[in-house]
mmCIF file of C-alpha atoms and ligand atoms in Angstrom:
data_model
loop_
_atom_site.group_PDB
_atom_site.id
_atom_site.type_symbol
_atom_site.label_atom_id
_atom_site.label_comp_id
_atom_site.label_asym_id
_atom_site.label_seq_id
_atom_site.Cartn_x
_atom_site.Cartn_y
_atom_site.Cartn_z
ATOM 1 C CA UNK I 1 0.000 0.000 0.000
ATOM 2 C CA UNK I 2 0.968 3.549 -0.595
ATOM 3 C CA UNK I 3 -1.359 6.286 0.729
ATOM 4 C CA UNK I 4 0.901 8.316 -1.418
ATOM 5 C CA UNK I 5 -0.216 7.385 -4.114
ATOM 6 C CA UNK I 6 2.935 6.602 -5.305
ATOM 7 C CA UNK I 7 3.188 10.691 -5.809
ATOM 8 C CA UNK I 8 6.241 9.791 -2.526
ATOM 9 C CA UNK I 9 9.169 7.671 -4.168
ATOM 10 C CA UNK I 10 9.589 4.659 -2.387
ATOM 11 C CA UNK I 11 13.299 5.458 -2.054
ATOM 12 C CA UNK I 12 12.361 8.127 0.231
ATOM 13 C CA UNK I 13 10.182 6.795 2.400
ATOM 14 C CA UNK I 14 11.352 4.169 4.994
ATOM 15 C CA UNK I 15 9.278 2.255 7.661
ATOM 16 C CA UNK I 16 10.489 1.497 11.371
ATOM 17 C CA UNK I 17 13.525 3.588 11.209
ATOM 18 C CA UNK I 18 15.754 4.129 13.943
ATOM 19 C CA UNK I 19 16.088 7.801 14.868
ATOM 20 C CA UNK I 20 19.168 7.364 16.642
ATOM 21 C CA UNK I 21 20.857 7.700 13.343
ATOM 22 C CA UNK I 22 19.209 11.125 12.294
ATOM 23 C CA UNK I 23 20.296 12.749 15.328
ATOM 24 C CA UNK I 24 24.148 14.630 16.179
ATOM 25 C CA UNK I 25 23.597 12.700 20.093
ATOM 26 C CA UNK I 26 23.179 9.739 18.585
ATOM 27 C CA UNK I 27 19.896 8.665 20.176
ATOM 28 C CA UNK I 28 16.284 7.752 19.759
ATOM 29 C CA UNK I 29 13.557 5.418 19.104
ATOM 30 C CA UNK I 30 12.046 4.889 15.934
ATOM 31 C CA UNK I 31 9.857 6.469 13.229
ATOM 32 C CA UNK I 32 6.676 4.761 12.196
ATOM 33 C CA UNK I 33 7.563 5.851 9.714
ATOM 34 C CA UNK I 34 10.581 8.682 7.815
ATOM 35 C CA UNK I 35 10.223 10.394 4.891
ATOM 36 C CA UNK I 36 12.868 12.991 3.125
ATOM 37 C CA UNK I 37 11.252 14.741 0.755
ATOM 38 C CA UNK I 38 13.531 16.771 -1.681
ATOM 39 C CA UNK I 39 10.179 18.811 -3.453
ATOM 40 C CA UNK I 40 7.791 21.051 -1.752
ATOM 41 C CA UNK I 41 4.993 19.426 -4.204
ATOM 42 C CA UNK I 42 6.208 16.279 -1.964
ATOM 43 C CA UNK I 43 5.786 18.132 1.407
ATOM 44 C CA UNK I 44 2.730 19.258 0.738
ATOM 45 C CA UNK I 45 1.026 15.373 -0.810
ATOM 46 C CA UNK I 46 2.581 14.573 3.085
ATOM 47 C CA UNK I 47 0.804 17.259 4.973
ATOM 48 C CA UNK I 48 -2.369 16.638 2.426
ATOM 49 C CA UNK I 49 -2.715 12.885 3.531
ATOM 50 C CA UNK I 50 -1.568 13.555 7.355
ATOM 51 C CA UNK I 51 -4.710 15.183 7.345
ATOM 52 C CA UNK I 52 -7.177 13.205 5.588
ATOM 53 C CA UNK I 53 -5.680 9.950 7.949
ATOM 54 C CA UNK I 54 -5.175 12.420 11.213
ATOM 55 C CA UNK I 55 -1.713 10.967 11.190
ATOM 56 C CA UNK I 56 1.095 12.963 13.179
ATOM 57 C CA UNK I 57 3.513 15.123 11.705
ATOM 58 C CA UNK I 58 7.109 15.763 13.113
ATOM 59 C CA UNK I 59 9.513 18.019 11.727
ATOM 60 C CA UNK I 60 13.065 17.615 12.163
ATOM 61 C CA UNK I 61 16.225 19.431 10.799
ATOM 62 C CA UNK I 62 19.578 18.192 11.026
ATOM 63 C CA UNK I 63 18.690 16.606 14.693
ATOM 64 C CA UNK I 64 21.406 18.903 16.595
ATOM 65 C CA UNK I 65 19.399 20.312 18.965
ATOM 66 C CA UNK I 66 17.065 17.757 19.834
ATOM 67 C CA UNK I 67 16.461 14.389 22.066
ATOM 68 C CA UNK I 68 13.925 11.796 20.628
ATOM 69 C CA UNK I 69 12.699 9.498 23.795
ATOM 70 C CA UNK I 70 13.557 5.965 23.118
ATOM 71 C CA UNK I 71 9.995 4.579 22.084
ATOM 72 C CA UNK I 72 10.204 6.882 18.855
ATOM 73 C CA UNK I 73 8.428 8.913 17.005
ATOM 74 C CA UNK I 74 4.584 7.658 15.882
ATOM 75 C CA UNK I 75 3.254 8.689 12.640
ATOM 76 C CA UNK I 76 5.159 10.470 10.421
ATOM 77 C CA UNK I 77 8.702 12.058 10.700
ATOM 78 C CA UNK I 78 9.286 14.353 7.549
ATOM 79 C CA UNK I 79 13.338 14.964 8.016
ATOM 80 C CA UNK I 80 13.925 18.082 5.740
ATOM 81 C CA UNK I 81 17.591 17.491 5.316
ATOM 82 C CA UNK I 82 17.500 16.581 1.625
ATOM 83 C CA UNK I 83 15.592 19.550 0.756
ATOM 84 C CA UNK I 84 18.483 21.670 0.663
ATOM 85 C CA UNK I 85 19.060 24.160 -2.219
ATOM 86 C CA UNK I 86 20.896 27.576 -1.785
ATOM 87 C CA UNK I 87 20.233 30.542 -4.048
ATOM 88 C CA UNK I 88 22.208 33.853 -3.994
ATOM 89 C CA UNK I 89 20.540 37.416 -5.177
ATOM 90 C CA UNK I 90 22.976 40.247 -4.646
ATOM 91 C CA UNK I 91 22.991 40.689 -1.066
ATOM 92 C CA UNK I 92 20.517 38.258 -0.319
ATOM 93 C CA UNK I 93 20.652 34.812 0.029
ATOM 94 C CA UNK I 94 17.339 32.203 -0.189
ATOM 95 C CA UNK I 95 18.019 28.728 1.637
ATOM 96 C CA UNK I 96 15.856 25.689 1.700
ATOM 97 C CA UNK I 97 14.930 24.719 4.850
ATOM 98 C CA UNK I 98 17.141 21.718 4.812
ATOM 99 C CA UNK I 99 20.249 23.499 3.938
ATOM 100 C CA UNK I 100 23.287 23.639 6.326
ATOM 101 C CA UNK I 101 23.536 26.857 8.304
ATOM 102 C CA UNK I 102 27.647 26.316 7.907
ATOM 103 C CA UNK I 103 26.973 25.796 4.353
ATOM 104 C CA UNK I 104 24.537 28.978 4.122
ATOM 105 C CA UNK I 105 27.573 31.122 5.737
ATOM 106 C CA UNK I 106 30.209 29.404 3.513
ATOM 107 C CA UNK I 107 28.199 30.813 0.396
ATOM 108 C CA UNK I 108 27.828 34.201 1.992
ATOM 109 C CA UNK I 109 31.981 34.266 2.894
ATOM 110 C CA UNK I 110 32.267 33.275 -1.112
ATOM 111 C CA UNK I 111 30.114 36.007 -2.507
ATOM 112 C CA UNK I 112 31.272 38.335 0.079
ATOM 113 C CA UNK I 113 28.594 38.789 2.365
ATOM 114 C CA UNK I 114 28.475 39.784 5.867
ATOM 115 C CA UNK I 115 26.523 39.116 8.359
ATOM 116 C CA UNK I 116 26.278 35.401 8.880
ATOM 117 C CA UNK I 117 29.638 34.434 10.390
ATOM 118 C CA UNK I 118 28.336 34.127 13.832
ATOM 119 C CA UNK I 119 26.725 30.884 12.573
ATOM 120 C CA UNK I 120 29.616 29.163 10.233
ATOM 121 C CA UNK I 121 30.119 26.297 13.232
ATOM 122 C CA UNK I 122 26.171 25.855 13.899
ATOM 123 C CA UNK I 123 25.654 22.472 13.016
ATOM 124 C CA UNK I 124 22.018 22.834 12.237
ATOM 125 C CA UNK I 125 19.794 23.120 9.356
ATOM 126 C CA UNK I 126 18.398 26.162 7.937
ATOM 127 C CA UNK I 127 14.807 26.112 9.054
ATOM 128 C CA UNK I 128 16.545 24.938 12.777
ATOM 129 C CA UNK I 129 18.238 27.627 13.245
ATOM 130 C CA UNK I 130 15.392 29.617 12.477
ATOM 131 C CA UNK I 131 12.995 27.862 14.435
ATOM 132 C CA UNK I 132 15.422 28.390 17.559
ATOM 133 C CA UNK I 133 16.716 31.662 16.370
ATOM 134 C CA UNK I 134 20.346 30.031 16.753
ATOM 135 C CA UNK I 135 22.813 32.210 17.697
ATOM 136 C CA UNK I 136 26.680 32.349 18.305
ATOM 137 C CA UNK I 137 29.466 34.901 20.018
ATOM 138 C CA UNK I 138 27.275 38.100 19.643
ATOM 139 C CA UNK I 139 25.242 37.162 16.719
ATOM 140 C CA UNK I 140 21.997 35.466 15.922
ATOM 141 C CA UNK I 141 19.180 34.690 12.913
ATOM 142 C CA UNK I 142 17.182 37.543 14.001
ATOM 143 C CA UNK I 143 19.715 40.137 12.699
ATOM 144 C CA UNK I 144 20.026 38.451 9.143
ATOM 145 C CA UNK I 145 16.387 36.916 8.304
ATOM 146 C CA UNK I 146 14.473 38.768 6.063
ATOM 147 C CA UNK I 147 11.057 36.260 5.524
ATOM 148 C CA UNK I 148 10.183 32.998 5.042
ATOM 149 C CA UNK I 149 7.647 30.975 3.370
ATOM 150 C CA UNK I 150 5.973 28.115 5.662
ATOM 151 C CA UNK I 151 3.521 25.799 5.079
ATOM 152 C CA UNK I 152 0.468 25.224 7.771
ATOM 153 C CA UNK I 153 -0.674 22.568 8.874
ATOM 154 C CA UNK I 154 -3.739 22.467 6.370
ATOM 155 C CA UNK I 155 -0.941 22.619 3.599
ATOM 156 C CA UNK I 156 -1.018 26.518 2.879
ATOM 157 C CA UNK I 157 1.588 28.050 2.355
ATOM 158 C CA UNK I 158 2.145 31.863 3.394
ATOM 159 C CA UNK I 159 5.290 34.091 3.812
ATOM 160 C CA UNK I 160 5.883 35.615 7.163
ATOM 161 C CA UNK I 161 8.397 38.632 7.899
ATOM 162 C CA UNK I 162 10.868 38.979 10.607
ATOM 163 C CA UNK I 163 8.877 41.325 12.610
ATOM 164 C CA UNK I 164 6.028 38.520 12.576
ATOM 165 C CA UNK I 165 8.396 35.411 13.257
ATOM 166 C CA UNK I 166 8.698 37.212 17.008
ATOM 167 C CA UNK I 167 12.286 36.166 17.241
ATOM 168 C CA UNK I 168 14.059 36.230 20.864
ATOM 169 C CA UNK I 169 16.406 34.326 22.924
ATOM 170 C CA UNK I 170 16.437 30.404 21.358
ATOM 171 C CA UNK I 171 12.879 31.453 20.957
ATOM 172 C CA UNK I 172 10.407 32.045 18.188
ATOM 173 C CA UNK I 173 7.054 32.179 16.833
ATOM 174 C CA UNK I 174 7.513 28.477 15.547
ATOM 175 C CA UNK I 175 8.183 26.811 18.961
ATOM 176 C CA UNK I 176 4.897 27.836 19.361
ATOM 177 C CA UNK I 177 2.591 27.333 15.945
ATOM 178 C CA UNK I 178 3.363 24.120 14.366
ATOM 179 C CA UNK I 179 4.704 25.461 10.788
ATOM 180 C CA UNK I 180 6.645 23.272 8.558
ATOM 181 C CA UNK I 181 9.641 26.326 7.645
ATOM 182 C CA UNK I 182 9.799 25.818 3.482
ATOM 183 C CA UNK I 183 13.097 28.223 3.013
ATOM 184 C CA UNK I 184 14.295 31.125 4.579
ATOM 185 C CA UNK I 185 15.340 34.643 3.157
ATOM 186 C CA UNK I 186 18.501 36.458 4.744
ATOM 187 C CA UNK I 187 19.584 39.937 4.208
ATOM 188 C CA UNK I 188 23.040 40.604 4.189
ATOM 189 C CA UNK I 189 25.495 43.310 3.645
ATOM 190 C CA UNK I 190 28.564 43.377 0.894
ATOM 191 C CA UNK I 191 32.070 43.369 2.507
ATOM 192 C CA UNK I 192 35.031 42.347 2.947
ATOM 193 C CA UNK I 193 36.157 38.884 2.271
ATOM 194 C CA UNK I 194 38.843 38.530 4.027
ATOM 195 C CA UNK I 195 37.716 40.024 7.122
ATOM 196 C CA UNK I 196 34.897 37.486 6.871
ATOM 197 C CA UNK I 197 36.856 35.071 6.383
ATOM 198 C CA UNK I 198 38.894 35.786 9.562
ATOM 199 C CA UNK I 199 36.087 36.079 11.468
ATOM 200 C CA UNK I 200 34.624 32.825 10.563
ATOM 201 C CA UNK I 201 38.360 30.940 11.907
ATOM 202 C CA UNK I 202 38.486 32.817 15.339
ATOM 203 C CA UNK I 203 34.642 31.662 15.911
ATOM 204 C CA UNK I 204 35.681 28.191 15.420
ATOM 205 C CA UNK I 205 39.337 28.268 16.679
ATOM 206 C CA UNK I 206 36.894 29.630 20.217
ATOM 207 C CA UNK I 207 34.516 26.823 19.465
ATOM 208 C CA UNK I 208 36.671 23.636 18.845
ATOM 209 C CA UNK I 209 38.592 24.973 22.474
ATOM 210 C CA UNK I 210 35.542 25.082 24.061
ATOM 211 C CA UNK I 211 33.369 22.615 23.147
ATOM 212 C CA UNK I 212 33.354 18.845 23.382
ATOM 213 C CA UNK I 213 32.840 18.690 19.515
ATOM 214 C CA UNK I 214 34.681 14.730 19.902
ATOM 215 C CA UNK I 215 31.756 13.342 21.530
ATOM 216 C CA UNK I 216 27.887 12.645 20.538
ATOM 217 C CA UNK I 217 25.646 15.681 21.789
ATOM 218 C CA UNK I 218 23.214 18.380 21.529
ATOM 219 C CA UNK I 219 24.846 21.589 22.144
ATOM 220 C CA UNK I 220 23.803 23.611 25.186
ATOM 221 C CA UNK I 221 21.349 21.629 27.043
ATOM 222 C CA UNK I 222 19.746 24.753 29.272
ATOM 223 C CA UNK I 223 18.560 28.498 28.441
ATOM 224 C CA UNK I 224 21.232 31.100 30.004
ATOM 225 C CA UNK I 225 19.273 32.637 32.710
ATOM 226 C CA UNK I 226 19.270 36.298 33.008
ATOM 227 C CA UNK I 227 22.608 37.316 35.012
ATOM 228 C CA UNK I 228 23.941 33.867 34.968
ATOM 229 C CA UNK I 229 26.443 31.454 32.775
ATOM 230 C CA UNK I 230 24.733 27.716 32.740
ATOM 231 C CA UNK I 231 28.402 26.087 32.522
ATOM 232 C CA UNK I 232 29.678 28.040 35.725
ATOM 233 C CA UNK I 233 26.123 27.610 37.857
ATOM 234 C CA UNK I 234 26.775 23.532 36.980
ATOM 235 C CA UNK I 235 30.614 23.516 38.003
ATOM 236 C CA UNK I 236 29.892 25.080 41.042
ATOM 237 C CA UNK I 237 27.326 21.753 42.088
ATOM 238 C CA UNK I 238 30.342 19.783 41.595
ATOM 239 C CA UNK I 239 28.375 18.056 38.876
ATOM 240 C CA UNK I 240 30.971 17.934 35.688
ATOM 241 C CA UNK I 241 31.620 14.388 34.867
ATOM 242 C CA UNK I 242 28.394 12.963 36.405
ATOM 243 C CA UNK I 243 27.288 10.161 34.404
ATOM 244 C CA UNK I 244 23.461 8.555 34.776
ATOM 245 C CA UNK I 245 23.946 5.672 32.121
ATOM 246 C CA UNK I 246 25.976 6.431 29.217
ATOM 247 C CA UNK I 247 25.102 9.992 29.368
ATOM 248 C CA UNK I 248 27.766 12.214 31.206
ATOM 249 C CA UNK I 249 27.962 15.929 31.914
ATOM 250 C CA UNK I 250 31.116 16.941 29.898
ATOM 251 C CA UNK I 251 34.313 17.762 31.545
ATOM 252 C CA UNK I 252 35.068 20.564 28.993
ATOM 253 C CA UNK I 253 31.791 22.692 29.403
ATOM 254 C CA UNK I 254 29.763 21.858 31.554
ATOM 255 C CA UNK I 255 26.430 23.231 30.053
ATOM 256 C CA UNK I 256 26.445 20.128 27.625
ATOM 257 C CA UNK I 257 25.712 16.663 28.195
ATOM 258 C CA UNK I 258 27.712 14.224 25.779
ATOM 259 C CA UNK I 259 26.587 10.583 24.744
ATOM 260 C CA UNK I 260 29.653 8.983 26.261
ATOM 261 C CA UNK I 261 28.357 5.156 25.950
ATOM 262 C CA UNK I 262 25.202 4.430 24.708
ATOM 263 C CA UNK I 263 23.079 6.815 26.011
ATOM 264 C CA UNK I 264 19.688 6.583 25.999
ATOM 265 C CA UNK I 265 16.758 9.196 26.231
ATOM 266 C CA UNK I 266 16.128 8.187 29.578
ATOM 267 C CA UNK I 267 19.918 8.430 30.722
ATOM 268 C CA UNK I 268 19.618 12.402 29.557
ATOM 269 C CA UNK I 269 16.076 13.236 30.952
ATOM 270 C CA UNK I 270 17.509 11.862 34.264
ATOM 271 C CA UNK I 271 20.787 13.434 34.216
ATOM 272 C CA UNK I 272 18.995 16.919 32.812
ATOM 273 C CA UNK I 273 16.395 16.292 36.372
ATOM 274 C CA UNK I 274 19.405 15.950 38.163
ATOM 275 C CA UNK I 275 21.432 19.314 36.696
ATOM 276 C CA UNK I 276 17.835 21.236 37.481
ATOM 277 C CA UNK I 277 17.315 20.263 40.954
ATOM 278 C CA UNK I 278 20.450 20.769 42.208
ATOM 279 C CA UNK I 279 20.942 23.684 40.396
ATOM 280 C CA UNK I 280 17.710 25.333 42.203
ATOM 281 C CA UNK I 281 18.558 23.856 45.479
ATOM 282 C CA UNK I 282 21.804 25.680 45.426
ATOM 283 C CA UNK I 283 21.329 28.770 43.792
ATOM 284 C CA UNK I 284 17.306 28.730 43.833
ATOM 285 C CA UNK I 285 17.595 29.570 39.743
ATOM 286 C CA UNK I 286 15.375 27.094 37.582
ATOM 287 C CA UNK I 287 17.399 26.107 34.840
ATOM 288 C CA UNK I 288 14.540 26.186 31.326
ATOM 289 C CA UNK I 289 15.972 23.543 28.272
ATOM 290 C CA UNK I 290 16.969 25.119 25.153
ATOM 291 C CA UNK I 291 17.012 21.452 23.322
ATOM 292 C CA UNK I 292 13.373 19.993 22.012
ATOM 293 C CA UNK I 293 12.052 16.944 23.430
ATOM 294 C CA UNK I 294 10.228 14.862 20.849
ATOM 295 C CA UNK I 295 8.549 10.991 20.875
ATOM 296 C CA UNK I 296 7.151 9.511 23.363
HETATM 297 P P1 FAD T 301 16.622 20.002 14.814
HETATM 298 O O1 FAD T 301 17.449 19.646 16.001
HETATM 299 O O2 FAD T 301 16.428 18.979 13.769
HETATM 300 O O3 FAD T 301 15.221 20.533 15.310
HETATM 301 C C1 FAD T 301 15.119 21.517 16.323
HETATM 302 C C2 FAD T 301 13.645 21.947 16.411
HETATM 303 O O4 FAD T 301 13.322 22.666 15.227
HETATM 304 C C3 FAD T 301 12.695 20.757 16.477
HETATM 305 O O5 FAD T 301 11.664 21.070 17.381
HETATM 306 C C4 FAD T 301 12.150 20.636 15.064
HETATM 307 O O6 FAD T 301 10.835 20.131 15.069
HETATM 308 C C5 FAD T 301 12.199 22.083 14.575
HETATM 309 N N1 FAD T 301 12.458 22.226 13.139
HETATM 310 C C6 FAD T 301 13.603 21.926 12.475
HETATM 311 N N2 FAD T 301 13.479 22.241 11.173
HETATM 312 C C7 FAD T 301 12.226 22.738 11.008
HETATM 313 C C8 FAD T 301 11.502 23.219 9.881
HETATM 314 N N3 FAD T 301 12.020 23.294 8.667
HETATM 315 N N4 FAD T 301 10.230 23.645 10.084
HETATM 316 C C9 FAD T 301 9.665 23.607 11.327
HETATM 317 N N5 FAD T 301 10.294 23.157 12.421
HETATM 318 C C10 FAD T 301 11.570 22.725 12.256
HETATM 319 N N6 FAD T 301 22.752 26.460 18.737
HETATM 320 C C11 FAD T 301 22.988 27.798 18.793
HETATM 321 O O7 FAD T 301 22.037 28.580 18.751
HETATM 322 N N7 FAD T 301 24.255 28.278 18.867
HETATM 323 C C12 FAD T 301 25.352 27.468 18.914
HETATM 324 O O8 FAD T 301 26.466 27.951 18.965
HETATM 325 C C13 FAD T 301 25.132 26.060 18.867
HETATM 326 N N8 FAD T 301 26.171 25.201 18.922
HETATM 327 C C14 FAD T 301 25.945 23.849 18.902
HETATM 328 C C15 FAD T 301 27.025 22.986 18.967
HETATM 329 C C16 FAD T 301 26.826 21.615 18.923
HETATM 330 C C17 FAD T 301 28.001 20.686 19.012
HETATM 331 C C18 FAD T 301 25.526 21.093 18.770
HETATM 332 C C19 FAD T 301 25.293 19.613 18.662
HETATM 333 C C20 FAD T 301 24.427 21.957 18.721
HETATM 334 C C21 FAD T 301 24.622 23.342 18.778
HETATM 335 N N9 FAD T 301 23.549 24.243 18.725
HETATM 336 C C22 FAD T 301 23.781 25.591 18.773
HETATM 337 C C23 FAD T 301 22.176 23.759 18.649
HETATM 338 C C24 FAD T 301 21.671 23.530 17.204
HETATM 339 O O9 FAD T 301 22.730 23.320 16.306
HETATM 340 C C25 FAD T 301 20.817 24.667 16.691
HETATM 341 O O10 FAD T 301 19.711 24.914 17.537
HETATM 342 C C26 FAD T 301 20.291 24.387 15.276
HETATM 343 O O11 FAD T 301 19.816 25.574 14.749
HETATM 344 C C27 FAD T 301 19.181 23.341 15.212
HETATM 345 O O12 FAD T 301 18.941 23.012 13.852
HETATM 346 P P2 FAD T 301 18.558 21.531 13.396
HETATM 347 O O13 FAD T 301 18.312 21.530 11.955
HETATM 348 O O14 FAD T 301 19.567 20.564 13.883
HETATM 349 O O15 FAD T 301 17.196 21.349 14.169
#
């Protein structure tokens, strides 16, 4: 059977697939069932039967900022990652959702554009890093996105300015109403290549000395809260290197939580209970996630 009618190649479409594999932490259950469409005409057929069989819909990116539980995902996961072309207009640049964020600022750095070097080690997609309104050593999405185009969940699909997408800290309109992000317009300015360029190495010299980028994880687990640095409130519990399972609070920076052994969801909600309470027992600060939480 194909309630696609066979409008979905079969090549795209796979049944029972472990998530784990889709994700940069390396864990998660499974999809009923995962589709990667590479056509909006193809999004749309999935959103248009979704809704005639009330079946589910999950969107996921590149999977780096997000924990599936281990009983997986039901109904359908549409992963977005093959829908990935990049267009360049003068100063403006049009992404498919699915694009790379590091490949979006690698094509700005070549036509010598400014304004997206904050994000050229973001290892997201395009329409993640507009969902969370990524952001990196003083910059973030808000400053470059011009528009969008999303699709609702009745299959519409409508363009939406900056000023609507009500950007903020890891925030946005879209962790809110369920839109599937199509592609994403940024506006940026003409300058100087090599001083982009520059740029670009001192963010990720600062990010490979920082970050545990050799292990499994999501990024920054928590939201910084107002006044505070997440890594230093977490030293200070004595908590770096606590392990619940194969999931360990990371010796390098504290305010991620790597897949040292074969985590599982369970090993991370635990450890991520743990980090919370004793981070409001001892400083009486409630410590909000940044990363999404999806399955069951
Ligand atoms: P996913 O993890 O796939 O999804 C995140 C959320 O967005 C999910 O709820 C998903 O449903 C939704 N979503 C994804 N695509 C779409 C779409 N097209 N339409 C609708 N909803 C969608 N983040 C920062 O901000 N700054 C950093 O410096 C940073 N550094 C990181 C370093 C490491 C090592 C890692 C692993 C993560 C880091 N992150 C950082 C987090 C992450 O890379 C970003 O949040 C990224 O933008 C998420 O994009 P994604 O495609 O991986 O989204």
């Amino acid at each position: 059977m194909n309630i696609f009618d066979n409008q979905i190649p079969l090549e795209k479409l796979k049944l029972n697939e472990p998530l784990k594999d889709y994700t940069y932490v390396r864990i998660g259950g499974k999809a009923d069932m995962l589709i990667h469409p590479t056509a909006k005409e193809e999004i749309i057929k999935i959103v248009e039967i979704g809704k005639i069989h009330q079946i589910p819909l999950t969107v996921i990116g590149k999977g780096s900022n997000i924990i599936i539980k281990d009983s997986g995902i039901r109904g359908i996961t549409i992963s977005l990652s093959h829908f990935h072309q990049i267009k360049v207009s003068e100063d403006k640049i049009i992404a498919q959702s699915g694009a790379n964020i590091i490949d979006v600022s690698r094509i700005a750095l070549d036509n010598t554009l400014t304004g997206l070097e904050f994000a050229c080690g973001i290892p997201g997609s395009t329409g993640g890093a507009l969902y969370m309104n990524a952001g990196a050593y003083g910059g973030q999405i808000a400053d470059v996105v011009e528009s969008a185009s999303l699709m609702t969940k009745n299959g519409e699909i409508m363009n939406i300015t900056r000023e609507e997408m009500k950007l903020g800290y890891r925030n946005s309109i879209f962790r809110r109403d369920k839109y599937i992000i199509l592609e994403v317009e940024f506006k940026l300015e003409k300058g100087n290549k090599d001083v982009i360029s520059s740029k670009m190495k001192e963010l990720t010299f600062k990010r490979e000395a920082k970050q545990p980028l050799e292990y499994p994880s999501c990024g920054s687990v928590f939201k910084r809260p107002e006044g505070h640095y997440v890594g230093k409130l977490i030293q200070e519990c004595n908590l770096q290197g606590t392990r619940i399972g194969g999931a360990e609070i990371s010796t390098k920076h504290a305010g991620f939580i790597i897949n040292a052994n074969n985590a599982t969801a369970e090993d991370y909600l635990e450890l991520i209970k743990l980090i919370k309470k004793r981070v409001h027992d001892k400083f009486n600060i409630y410590l909000e996630t940044e990363i999404n939480i999806l399955g069951e």
